[in-house]
Tab-separated table of C-alpha atoms in Angstrom:
chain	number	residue	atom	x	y	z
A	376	UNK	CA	-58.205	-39.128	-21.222
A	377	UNK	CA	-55.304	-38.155	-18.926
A	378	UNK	CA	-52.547	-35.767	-20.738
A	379	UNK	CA	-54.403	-35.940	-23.948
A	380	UNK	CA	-55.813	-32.436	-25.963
A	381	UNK	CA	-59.462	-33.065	-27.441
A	382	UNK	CA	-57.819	-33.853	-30.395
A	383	UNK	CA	-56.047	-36.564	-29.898
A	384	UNK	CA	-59.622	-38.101	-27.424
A	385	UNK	CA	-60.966	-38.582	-30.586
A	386	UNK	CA	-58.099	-39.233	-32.817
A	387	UNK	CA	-57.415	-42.295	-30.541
A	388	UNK	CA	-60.975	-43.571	-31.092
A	389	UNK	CA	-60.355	-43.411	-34.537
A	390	UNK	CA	-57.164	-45.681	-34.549
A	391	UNK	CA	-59.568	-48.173	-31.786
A	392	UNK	CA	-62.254	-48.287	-34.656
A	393	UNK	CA	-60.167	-48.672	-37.455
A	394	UNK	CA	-58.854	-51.647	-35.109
A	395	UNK	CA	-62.087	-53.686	-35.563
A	396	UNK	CA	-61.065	-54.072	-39.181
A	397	UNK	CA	-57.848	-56.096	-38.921
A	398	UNK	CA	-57.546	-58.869	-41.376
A	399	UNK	CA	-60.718	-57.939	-43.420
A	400	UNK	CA	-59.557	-54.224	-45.338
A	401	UNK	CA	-56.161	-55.154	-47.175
A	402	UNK	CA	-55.363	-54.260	-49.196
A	403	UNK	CA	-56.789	-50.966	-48.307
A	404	UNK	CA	-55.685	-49.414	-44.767
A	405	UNK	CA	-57.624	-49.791	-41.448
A	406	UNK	CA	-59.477	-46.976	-40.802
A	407	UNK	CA	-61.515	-45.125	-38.217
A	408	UNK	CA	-63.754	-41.793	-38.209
A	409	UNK	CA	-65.721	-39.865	-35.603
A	410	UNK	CA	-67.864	-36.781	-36.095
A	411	UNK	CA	-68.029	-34.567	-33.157
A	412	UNK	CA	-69.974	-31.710	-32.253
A	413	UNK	CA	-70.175	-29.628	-29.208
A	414	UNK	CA	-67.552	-32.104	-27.806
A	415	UNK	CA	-69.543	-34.926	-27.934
A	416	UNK	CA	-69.936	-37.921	-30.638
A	417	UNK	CA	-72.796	-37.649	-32.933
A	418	UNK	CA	-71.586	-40.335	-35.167
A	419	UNK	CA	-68.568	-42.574	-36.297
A	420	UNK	CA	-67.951	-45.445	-38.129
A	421	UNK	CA	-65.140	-47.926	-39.085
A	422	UNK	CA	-63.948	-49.440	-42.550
A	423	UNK	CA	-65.480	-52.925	-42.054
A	424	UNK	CA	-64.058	-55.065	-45.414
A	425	UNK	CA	-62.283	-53.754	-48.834
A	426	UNK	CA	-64.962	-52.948	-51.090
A	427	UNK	CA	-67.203	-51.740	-49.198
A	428	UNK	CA	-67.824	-48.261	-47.435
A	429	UNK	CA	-64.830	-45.941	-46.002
A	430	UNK	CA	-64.718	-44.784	-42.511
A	431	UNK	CA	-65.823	-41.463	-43.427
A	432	UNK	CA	-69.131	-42.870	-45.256
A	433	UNK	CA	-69.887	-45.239	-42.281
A	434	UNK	CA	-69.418	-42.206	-40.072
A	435	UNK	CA	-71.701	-39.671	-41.275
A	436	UNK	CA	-74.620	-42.252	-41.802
A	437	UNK	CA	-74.525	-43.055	-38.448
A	438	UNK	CA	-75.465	-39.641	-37.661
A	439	UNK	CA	-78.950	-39.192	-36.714
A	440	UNK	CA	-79.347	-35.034	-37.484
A	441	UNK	CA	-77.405	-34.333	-40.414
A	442	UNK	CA	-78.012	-30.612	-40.274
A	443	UNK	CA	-75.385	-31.114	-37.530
A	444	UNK	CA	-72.513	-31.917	-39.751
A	445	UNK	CA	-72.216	-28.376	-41.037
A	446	UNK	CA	-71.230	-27.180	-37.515
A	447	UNK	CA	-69.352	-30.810	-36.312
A	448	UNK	CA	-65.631	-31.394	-36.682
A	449	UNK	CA	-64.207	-34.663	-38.792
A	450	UNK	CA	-61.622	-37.092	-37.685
A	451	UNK	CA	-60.142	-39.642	-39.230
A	452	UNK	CA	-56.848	-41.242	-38.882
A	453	UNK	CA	-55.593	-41.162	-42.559
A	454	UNK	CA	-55.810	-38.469	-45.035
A	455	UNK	CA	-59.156	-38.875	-46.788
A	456	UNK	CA	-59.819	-40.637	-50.439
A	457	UNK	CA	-59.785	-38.260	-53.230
A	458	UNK	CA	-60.361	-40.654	-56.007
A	459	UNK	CA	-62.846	-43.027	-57.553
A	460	UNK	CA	-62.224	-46.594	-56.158
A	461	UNK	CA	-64.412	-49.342	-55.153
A	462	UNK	CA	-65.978	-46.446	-53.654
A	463	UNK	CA	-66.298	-42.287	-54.402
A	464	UNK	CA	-64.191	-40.092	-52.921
A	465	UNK	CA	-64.179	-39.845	-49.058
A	466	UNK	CA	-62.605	-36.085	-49.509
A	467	UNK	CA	-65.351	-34.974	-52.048
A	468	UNK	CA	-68.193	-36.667	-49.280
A	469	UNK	CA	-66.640	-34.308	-46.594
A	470	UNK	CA	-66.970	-31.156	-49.146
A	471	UNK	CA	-70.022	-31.652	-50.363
A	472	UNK	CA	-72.184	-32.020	-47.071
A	473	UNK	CA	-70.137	-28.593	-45.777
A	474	UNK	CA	-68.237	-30.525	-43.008
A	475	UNK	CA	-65.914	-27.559	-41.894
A	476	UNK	CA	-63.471	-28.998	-39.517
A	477	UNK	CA	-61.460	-32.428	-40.641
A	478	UNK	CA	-58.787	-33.756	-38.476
A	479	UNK	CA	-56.434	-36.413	-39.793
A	480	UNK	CA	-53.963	-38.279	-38.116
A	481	UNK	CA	-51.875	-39.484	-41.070
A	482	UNK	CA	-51.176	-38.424	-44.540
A	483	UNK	CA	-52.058	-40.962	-47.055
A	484	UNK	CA	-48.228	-41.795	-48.674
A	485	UNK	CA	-50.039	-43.886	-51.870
A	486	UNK	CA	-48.916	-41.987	-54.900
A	487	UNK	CA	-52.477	-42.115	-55.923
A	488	UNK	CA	-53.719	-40.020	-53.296
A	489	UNK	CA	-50.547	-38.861	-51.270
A	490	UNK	CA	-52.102	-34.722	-50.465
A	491	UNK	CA	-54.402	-34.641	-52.857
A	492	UNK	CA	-57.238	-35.684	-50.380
A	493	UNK	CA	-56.336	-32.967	-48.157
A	494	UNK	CA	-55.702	-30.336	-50.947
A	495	UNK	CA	-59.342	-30.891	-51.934
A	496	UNK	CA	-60.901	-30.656	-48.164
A	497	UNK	CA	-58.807	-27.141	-47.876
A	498	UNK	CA	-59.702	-25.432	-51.455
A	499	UNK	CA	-63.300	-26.146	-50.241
A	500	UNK	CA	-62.702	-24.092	-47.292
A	501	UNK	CA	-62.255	-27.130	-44.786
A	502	UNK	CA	-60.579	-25.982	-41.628
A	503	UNK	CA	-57.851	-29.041	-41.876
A	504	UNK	CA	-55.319	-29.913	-39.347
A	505	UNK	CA	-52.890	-32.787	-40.087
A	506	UNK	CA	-50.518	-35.225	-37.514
A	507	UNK	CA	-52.648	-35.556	-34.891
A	508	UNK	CA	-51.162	-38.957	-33.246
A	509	UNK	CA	-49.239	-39.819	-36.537
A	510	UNK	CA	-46.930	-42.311	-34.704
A	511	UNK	CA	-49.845	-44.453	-33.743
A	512	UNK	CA	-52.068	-43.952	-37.221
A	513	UNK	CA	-48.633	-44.764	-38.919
A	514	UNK	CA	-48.179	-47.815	-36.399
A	515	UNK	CA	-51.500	-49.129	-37.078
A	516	UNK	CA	-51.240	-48.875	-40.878
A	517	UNK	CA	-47.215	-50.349	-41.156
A	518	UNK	CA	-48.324	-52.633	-43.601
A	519	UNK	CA	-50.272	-50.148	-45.709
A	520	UNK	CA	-47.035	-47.691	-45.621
A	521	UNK	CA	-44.245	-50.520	-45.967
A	522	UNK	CA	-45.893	-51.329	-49.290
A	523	UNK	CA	-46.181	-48.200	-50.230
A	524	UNK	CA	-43.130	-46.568	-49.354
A	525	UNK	CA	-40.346	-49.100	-49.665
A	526	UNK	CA	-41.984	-51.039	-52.250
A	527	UNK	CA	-42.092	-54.376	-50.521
A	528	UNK	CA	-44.376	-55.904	-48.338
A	529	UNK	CA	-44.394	-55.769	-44.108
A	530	UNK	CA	-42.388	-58.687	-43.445
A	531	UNK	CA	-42.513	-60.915	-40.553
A	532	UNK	CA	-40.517	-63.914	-39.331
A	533	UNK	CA	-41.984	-65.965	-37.000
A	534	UNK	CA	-40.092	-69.043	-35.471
A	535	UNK	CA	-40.342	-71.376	-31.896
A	536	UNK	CA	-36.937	-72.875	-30.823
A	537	UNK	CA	-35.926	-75.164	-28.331
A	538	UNK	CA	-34.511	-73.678	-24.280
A	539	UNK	CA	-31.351	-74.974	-25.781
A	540	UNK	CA	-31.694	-72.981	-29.191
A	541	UNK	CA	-32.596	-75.589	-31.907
A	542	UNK	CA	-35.825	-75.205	-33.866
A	543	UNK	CA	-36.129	-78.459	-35.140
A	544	UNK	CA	-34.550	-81.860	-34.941
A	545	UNK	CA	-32.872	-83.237	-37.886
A	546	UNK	CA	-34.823	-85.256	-40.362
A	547	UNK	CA	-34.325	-87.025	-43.043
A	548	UNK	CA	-35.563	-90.226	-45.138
A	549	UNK	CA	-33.506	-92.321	-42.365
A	550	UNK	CA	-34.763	-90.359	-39.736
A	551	UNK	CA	-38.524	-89.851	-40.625
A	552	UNK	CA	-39.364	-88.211	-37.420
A	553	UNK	CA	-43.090	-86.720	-37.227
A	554	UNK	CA	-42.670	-82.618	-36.548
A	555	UNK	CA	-42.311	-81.913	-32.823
A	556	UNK	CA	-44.065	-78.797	-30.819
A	557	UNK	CA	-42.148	-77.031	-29.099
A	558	UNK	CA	-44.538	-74.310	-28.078
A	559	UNK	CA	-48.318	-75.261	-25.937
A	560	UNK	CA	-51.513	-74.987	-27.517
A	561	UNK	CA	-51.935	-71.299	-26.323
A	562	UNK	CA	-49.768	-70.566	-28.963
A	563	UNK	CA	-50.891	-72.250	-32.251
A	564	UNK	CA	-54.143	-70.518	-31.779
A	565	UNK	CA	-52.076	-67.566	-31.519
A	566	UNK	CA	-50.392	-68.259	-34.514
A	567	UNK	CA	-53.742	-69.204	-35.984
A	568	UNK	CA	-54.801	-65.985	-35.351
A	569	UNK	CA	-51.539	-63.780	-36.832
A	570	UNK	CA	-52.372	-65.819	-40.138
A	571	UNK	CA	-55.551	-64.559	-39.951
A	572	UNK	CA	-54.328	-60.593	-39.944
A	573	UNK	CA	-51.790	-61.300	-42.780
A	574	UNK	CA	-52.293	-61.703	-45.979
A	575	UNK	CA	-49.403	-64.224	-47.313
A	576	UNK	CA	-47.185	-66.896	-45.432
A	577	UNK	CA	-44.006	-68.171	-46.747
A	578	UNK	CA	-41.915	-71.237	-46.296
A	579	UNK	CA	-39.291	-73.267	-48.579
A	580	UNK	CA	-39.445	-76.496	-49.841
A	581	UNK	CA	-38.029	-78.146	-46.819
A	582	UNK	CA	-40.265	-77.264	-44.896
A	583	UNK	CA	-43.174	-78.012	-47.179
A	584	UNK	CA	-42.023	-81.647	-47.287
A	585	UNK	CA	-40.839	-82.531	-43.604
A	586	UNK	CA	-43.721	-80.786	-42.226
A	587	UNK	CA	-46.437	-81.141	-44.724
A	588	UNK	CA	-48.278	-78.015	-43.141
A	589	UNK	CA	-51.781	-76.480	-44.327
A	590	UNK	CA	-50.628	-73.082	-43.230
A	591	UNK	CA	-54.227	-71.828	-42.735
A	592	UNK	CA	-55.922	-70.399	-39.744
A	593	UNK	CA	-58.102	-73.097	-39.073
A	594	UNK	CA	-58.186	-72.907	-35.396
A	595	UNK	CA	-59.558	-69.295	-35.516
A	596	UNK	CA	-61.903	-67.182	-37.509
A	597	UNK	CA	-60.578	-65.334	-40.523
A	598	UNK	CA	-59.122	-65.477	-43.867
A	599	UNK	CA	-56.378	-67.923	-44.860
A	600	UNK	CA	-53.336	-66.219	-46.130
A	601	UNK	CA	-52.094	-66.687	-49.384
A	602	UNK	CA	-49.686	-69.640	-49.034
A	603	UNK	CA	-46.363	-68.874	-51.209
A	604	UNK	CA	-43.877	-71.884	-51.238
A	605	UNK	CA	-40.204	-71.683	-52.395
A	606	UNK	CA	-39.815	-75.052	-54.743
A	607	UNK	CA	-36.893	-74.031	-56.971
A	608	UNK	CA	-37.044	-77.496	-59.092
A	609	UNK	CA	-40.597	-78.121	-58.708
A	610	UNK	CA	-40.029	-81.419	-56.968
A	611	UNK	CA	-43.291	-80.883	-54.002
A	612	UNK	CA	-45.533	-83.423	-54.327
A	613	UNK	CA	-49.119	-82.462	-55.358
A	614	UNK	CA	-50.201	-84.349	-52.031
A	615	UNK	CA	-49.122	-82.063	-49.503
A	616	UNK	CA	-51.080	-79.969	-47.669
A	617	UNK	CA	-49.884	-76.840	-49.418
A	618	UNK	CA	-51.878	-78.233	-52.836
A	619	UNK	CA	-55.481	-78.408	-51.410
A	620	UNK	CA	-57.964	-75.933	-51.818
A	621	UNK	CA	-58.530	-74.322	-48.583
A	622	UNK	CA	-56.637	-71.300	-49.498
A	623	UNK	CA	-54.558	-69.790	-52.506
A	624	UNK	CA	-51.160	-71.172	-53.311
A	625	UNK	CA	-48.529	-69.759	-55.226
A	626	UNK	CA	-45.114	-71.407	-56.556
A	627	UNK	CA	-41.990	-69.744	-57.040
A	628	UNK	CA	-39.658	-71.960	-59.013
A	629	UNK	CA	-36.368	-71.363	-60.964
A	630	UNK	CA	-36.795	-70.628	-64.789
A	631	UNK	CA	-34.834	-73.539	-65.381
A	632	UNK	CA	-37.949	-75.941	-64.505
A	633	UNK	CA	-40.099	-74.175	-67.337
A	634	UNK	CA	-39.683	-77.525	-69.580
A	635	UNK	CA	-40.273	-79.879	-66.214
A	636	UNK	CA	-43.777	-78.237	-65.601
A	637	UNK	CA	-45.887	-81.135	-66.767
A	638	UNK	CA	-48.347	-80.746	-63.183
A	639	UNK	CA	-51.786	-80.446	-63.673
A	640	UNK	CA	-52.271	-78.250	-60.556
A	641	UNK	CA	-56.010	-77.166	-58.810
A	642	UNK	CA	-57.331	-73.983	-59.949
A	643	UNK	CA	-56.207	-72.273	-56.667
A	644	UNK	CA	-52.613	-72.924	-57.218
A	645	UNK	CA	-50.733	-70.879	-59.373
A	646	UNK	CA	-46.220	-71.019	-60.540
A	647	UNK	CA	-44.050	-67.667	-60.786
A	648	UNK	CA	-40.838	-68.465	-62.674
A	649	UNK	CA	-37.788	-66.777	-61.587
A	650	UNK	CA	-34.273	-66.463	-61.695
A	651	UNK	CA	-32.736	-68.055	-58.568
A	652	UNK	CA	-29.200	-67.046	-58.890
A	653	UNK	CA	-30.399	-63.064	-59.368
A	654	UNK	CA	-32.109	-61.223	-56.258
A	655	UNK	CA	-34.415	-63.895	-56.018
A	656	UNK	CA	-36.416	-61.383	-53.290
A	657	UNK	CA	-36.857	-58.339	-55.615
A	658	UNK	CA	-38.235	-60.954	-58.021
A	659	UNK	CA	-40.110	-62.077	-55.226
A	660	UNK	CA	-41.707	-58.687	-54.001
A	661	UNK	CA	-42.364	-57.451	-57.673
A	662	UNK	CA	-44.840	-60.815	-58.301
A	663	UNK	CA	-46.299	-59.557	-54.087
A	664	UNK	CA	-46.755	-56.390	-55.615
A	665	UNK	CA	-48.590	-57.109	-58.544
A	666	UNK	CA	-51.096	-58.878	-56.560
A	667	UNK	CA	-51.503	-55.981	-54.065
A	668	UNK	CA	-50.024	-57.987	-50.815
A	669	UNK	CA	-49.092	-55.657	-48.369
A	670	UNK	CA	-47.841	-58.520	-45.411
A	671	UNK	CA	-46.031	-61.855	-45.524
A	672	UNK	CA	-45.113	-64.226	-42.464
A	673	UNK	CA	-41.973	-65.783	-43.075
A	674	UNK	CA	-42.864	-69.414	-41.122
A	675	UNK	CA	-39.516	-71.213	-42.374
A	676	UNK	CA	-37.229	-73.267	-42.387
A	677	UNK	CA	-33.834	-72.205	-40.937
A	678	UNK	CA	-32.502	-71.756	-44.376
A	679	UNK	CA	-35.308	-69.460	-45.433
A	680	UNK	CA	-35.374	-67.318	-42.427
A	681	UNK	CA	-31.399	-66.659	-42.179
A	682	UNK	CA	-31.608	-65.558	-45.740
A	683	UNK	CA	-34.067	-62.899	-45.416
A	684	UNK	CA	-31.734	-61.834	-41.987
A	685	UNK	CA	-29.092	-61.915	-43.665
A	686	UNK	CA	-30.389	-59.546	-46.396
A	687	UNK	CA	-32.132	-57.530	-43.593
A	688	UNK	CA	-35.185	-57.988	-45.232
A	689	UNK	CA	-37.582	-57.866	-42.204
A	690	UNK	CA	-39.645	-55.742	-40.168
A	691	UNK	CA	-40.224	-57.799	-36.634
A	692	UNK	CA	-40.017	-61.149	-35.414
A	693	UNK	CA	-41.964	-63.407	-33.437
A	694	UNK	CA	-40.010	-65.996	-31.161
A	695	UNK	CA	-41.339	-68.383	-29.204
A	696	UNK	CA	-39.215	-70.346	-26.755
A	697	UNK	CA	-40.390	-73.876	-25.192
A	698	UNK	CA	-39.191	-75.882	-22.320
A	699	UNK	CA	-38.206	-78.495	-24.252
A	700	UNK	CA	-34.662	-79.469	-25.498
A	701	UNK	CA	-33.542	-81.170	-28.195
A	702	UNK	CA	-29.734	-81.498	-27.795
A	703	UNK	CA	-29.112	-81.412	-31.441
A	704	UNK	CA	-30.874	-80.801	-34.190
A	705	UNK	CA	-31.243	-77.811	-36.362
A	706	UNK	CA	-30.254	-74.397	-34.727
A	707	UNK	CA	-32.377	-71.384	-34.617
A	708	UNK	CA	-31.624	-68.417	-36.436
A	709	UNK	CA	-30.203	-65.599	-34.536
A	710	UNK	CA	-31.216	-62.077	-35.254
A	711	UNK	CA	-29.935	-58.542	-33.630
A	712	UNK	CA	-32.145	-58.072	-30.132
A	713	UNK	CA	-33.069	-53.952	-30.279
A	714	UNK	CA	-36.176	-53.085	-29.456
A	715	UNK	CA	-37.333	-55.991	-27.447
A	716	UNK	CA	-40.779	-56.956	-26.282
A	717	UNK	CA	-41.463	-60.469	-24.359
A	718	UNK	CA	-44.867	-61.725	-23.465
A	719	UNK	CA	-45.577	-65.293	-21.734
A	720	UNK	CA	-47.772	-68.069	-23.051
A	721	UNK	CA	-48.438	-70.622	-20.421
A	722	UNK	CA	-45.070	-72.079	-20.225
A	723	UNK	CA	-43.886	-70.415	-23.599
A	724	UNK	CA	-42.407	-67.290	-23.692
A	725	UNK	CA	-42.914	-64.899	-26.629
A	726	UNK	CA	-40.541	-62.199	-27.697
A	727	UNK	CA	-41.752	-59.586	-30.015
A	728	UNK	CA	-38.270	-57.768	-31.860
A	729	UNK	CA	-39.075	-54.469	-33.943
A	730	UNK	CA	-36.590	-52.763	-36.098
A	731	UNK	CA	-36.269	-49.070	-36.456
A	732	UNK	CA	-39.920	-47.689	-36.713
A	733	UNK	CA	-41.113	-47.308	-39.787
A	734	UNK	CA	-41.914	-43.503	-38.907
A	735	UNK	CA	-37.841	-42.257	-38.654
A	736	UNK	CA	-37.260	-40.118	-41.709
């Protein structure tokens, strides 16, 4: 590779294996590993789905002479394991077959294992060198390090508004308008497909009943996100969308509708009381965090994706912008424009907004 060292040849392999994971290892990170000796591959390996084998694992038993492995070099682009899991540790693996070179790209920040990995690899003589491509192993694993560093999980906001800035019309029981695209085809499935790499979606109770969405990924292959719905009074409708059982759904109402909780709801549909009227989000995040969910897409309405602007409580957004106008209607949020990335869909443009990366300390 042009203006790369060796290093970071096969560190970047690592971060394009650990790719091949998205949407299948949360709420463990994505994860690559190659084993090179003599400058050349002899094995590597990816972690495929949560539960089952590490990077590291995958790696070495896809090497065909293992009397290699105690003259090959390691990478991997976060700090390996050093505790018992779903799995043993990665870091005691690497000791115990006499590995003597490990290259890592990241240090794992989980208090679980933050150093400890490496601190094994190096009292068992490993040769160990650390921050090889750390922006992009960092990059690759925001979700992971969002979760576990601020506590919260990666948040996104996702939204399609009108060329003359509204993102929906205004509807009501007078005006019982069906929901209007805005965007082209191209771009559901791309939306399809973000749902798919997540692991919630959010929307209010608005949105829920003027829209009556599944929120699933239905037009592409993957998971369905966990489908969280603000209904402060519990007032949805057990018919919507949001109620069947294609994927988990989770209620966050106000502690006041305790006594009004009379719904016999499917087993896949669970209520989190809260107090609306104090930091409804850190009430939010703590019930997110319980259940290990590292991501959320925040889908709507207006009202729900101002608030979490206004209490700068995101990490990027996702705009689309159609052709169409609407005139009136319901305007679209507005959000500071800093590091800016646009992409076109057909007739849609797509602009990608990133706040401060996640790596400035």
């Amino acid at each position: 590779m042009i203006n790369k060292t060796v290093h970071e040849k096969f560190m970047q392999r690592c971060i394009d294996l650990a790719r091949l994971g998205s949407g299948n290892t949360a709420p463990n990170p994505m994860v690559g590993s190659v084993i090179v000796y003599n400058g050349k591959i002899i094995g590597e390996g990816f972690h495929r789905k949560y539960g089952e084998y590490h990077a590291e694992v995958n790696a070495v038993n896809s090497v065909k002479d293992k009397s290699l492995l105690k003259k090959a070099t390691l990478y991997v682009n976060l700090e390996p394991c050093s505790h018992y899991g779903k799995t043993p540790p990665c870091a005691n693996l690497i000791t115990g077959l006499g590995i003597p070179n490990v290259i890592i790209g990241s240090i794992d920040t989980a208090a679980h294992v933050s150093g400890k990995g490496i601190q094994i690899l190096k009292e068992a003589g490993c040769n160990v060198i650390t921050g090889v491509l750390e922006k992009e192993s960092r990059e690759l694993n925001k979700r992971f390090f969002t979760f576990h560093e601020k506590q919260r999980p990666y948040i996104i906001l996702k939204w399609a508004q009108t060329k003359d800035g509204f993102i929906d019309v205004k509807r009501n029981k007078d005006n019982p308008v069906e929901p209007t695209w805005i965007t082209n085809e191209y771009a559901k499935t791309l939306v399809h497909k973000w749902r798919s790499e997540e692991q919630s979606i959010l929307i209010g109770t608005n949105t829920a009943l003027t829209d009556n969405p599944s929120l699933t990924c239905r037009n592409w292959k993957g998971k369905n996100p966990v489908r969280i719905i603000f209904d402060r009074n519990l007032k949805l409708p057990q018919s919507l969308n949001i109620f069947n059982t294609e994927a988990e759904t989770l209620i966050i109402a106000d502690n006041i509708a305790k006594t009004q909780n009379t719904k016999t709801l499917n087993s896949n549909v669970g209520i989190k009381f809260v107090d609306y009227e104090n930091d409804l989000y850190t009430q939010l995040f703590q019930i997110l965090i319980k259940k290990d969910i590292q991501s959320i897409i925040i889908e709507g309405g207006a009202k729900v994706l101002k608030s979490f602007i206004e209490n700068d409580l995101w990490d990027e957004s996702r705009i689309f912008y159609g052709e169409k106008e609407f005139k009136n209607g319901i305007k679209a949020p507005s959000i500071e424009i800093d590091n800016l990335h646009n992409d076109y869909l057909g007739n849609s443009k797509l602009t990608f907004i990133k706040k401060q990366s996640i790596f400035s300390q």
